[in-house]
Amino acid sequence: MGSDNSLPLRAVLFDRDGTLVQDVPYNGNPDLVEPMGHAALVLRELRALGLATGVISNQSGISRGLLTQSQVSSVNSRIEELLGPFDVWEICPHAPEDGCGCRKPAPGMILAACRRLGISPAEAAYIGDIGSDLHAAAAAGARGVLVPTPATRTEEVEAAVGNVAADLSAAIRMLLDGPP
């Protein structure tokens, strides 16, 4: 199921690690939170335009016993201190082998965030740094944009042709202004 770009954009949802903040594997330490370039600026712009913002994040470290829910919440609170408040957070605590419907690339968290915001997934965009982020957006019927990092696999970038942005600012321009 693809997205319907004819509906106006009402929310921009973000992957957390590697998209909004530097990816520190299984980070349970708020002191290690470091925003990605342009993150604060992009979020200020979206909020000024009246768009809802949210964070969608797989946190399998919880089910693996590497992190507590409290540690994840502390990191998320630090992200909000640095980047401002988000309208919605959706965190999947499950490991891949749990087979849940929320863990990306499944669409569960994006669908739940849209329900909580009172919008259709077609009115949302999801920005992430790996292929499973775009697969989750497509499965939910939301627009997806890939912002690759050095950890993004070449085949994920190639598969996302037409939906790839160099950084968060370029991703927002793509969503707000349409393709160049």
Short mmCIF file of C-alpha atoms in Angstrom, two decimals:
data_model
loop_
_atom_site.label_atom_id
_atom_site.label_comp_id
_atom_site.label_asym_id
_atom_site.label_seq_id
_atom_site.Cartn_x
_atom_site.Cartn_y
_atom_site.Cartn_z
CA MET A 1 0.00 0.00 0.00
CA GLY A 2 1.52 3.29 -1.10
CA SER A 3 0.87 6.75 0.25
CA ASP A 4 -1.67 9.25 -1.06
CA ASN A 5 0.24 12.48 -1.59
CA SER A 6 -2.96 14.37 -2.44
CA LEU A 7 -3.85 14.79 1.24
CA PRO A 8 -2.20 17.66 3.11
CA LEU A 9 0.65 16.82 5.42
CA ARG A 10 -0.43 17.12 9.08
CA ALA A 11 2.34 15.29 10.94
CA VAL A 12 5.99 14.38 10.55
CA LEU A 13 7.16 11.35 12.49
CA PHE A 14 10.82 10.56 13.01
CA ASP A 15 12.95 7.54 13.73
CA ARG A 16 14.95 8.25 16.89
CA ASP A 17 18.45 6.75 16.67
CA GLY A 18 20.42 7.75 13.59
CA THR A 19 17.73 10.21 12.46
CA LEU A 20 16.92 12.66 15.29
CA VAL A 21 19.92 11.82 17.49
CA GLN A 22 23.27 10.14 16.96
CA ASP A 23 22.93 6.37 17.11
CA VAL A 24 24.43 5.06 20.33
CA PRO A 25 23.53 1.34 20.39
CA TYR A 26 21.20 0.44 23.28
CA ASN A 27 21.65 3.89 24.81
CA GLY A 28 20.29 4.13 28.35
CA ASN A 29 22.36 7.21 29.26
CA PRO A 30 20.76 10.63 28.68
CA ASP A 31 24.24 12.25 28.80
CA LEU A 32 25.11 10.50 25.52
CA VAL A 33 22.21 12.07 23.59
CA GLU A 34 23.52 14.23 20.75
CA PRO A 35 21.07 15.66 18.19
CA MET A 36 21.73 15.15 14.49
CA GLY A 37 22.58 18.21 12.43
CA HIS A 38 19.53 20.34 11.55
CA ALA A 39 17.24 18.41 13.94
CA ALA A 40 16.40 21.39 16.20
CA LEU A 41 15.94 23.73 13.24
CA VAL A 42 13.69 21.31 11.34
CA LEU A 43 11.52 20.66 14.40
CA ARG A 44 11.16 24.39 15.07
CA GLU A 45 10.03 24.91 11.48
CA LEU A 46 7.51 22.06 11.58
CA ARG A 47 6.04 23.24 14.88
CA ALA A 48 5.84 26.83 13.57
CA LEU A 49 3.84 25.51 10.59
CA GLY A 50 1.42 23.80 12.98
CA LEU A 51 2.44 20.28 12.03
CA ALA A 52 2.41 17.58 14.67
CA THR A 53 5.71 15.82 15.40
CA GLY A 54 6.38 12.38 16.78
CA VAL A 55 9.02 9.76 17.41
CA ILE A 56 8.71 6.10 16.37
CA SER A 57 11.49 3.87 17.71
CA ASN A 58 12.38 0.19 17.98
CA GLN A 59 14.00 -0.35 21.39
CA SER A 60 14.67 -4.09 21.49
CA GLY A 61 17.25 -3.52 24.24
CA ILE A 62 14.30 -3.57 26.66
CA SER A 63 13.22 -7.14 25.82
CA ARG A 64 16.86 -8.23 25.54
CA GLY A 65 17.51 -7.03 29.11
CA LEU A 66 20.10 -4.47 27.98
CA LEU A 67 17.93 -1.45 28.88
CA THR A 68 15.07 -0.73 31.24
CA GLN A 69 11.91 1.12 30.23
CA SER A 70 13.03 3.79 32.72
CA GLN A 71 16.38 4.24 30.95
CA VAL A 72 14.64 4.59 27.57
CA SER A 73 12.25 7.14 29.11
CA SER A 74 15.21 9.11 30.54
CA VAL A 75 16.87 9.22 27.12
CA ASN A 76 13.56 10.30 25.52
CA SER A 77 13.14 13.05 28.13
CA ARG A 78 16.65 14.32 27.32
CA ILE A 79 15.75 14.36 23.63
CA GLU A 80 12.74 16.55 24.44
CA GLU A 81 14.93 18.86 26.56
CA LEU A 82 17.24 19.34 23.57
CA LEU A 83 14.72 19.31 20.72
CA GLY A 84 11.43 20.39 22.28
CA PRO A 85 8.23 18.48 23.00
CA PHE A 86 6.85 15.88 20.60
CA ASP A 87 3.12 15.33 20.18
CA VAL A 88 3.43 11.54 20.20
CA TRP A 89 5.99 8.87 21.10
CA GLU A 90 5.67 5.21 20.10
CA ILE A 91 8.31 2.80 21.40
CA CYS A 92 8.47 -0.92 20.53
CA PRO A 93 10.22 -2.83 23.34
CA HIS A 94 10.16 -6.16 21.48
CA ALA A 95 12.97 -8.18 19.89
CA PRO A 96 12.66 -9.16 16.21
CA GLU A 97 11.87 -12.76 17.15
CA ASP A 98 8.85 -11.67 19.23
CA GLY A 99 6.82 -11.27 16.03
CA CYS A 100 4.88 -8.22 17.27
CA GLY A 101 2.95 -5.89 14.99
CA CYS A 102 4.64 -2.76 16.28
CA ARG A 103 8.33 -3.38 15.51
CA LYS A 104 9.42 -1.71 12.27
CA PRO A 105 9.19 -2.68 9.43
CA ALA A 106 5.66 -3.51 10.66
CA PRO A 107 3.37 -0.46 10.50
CA GLY A 108 1.91 -0.76 14.03
CA MET A 109 3.68 2.19 15.68
CA ILE A 110 3.01 4.57 12.77
CA LEU A 111 -0.66 3.54 12.70
CA ALA A 112 -0.91 3.98 16.50
CA ALA A 113 0.73 7.43 16.34
CA CYS A 114 -1.68 8.54 13.61
CA ARG A 115 -4.67 7.26 15.63
CA ARG A 116 -3.44 9.18 18.67
CA LEU A 117 -3.02 12.32 16.54
CA GLY A 118 -6.49 11.86 15.00
CA ILE A 119 -5.18 11.77 11.43
CA SER A 120 -5.03 9.36 8.53
CA PRO A 121 -1.61 7.78 7.85
CA ALA A 122 -1.83 9.41 4.40
CA GLU A 123 -1.56 12.76 6.22
CA ALA A 124 1.72 11.72 7.88
CA ALA A 125 5.32 11.34 6.80
CA TYR A 126 7.96 9.19 8.44
CA ILE A 127 11.66 10.02 8.22
CA GLY A 128 14.25 7.36 9.03
CA ASP A 129 17.75 6.20 8.27
CA ILE A 130 17.29 2.54 7.26
CA GLY A 131 15.15 0.52 4.89
CA SER A 132 12.83 -0.86 7.58
CA ASP A 133 11.78 2.74 8.32
CA LEU A 134 10.61 3.22 4.72
CA HIS A 135 8.96 -0.22 4.70
CA ALA A 136 7.00 0.71 7.85
CA ALA A 137 5.90 4.02 6.29
CA ALA A 138 4.76 2.28 3.09
CA ALA A 139 2.94 -0.46 5.01
CA ALA A 140 1.11 2.19 7.05
CA GLY A 141 0.23 4.28 3.98
CA ALA A 142 2.39 7.23 5.09
CA ARG A 143 4.98 9.10 3.06
CA GLY A 144 8.51 7.91 3.75
CA VAL A 145 11.85 9.68 3.40
CA LEU A 146 15.24 8.05 3.91
CA VAL A 147 18.07 10.16 5.31
CA PRO A 148 21.06 7.83 4.99
CA THR A 149 23.91 7.67 7.47
CA PRO A 150 27.16 5.71 7.08
CA ALA A 151 25.28 2.76 8.67
CA THR A 152 22.61 2.75 5.91
CA ARG A 153 23.18 -0.10 3.49
CA THR A 154 23.71 0.79 -0.20
CA GLU A 155 20.82 -1.45 -1.28
CA GLU A 156 18.48 0.41 1.12
CA VAL A 157 19.41 3.72 -0.51
CA GLU A 158 18.99 2.27 -4.00
CA ALA A 159 15.57 0.82 -3.10
CA ALA A 160 14.40 4.21 -1.79
CA VAL A 161 15.04 6.02 -5.09
CA GLY A 162 13.06 9.27 -5.24
CA ASN A 163 12.59 9.27 -1.45
CA VAL A 164 16.17 9.94 -0.34
CA ALA A 165 17.35 13.21 1.24
CA ALA A 166 20.89 14.25 2.18
CA ASP A 167 19.89 15.48 5.65
CA LEU A 168 16.86 16.38 7.76
CA SER A 169 16.53 19.84 6.19
CA ALA A 170 16.45 18.35 2.70
CA ALA A 171 13.90 15.75 3.87
CA ILE A 172 11.59 18.49 5.15
CA ARG A 173 12.01 20.49 1.93
CA MET A 174 11.07 17.37 -0.04
CA LEU A 175 7.95 16.88 2.09
CA LEU A 176 6.85 20.52 2.17
CA ASP A 177 7.83 21.64 -1.34
CA GLY A 178 7.58 18.38 -3.27
CA PRO A 179 10.37 16.83 -5.35
CA PRO A 180 12.79 19.28 -7.01
#
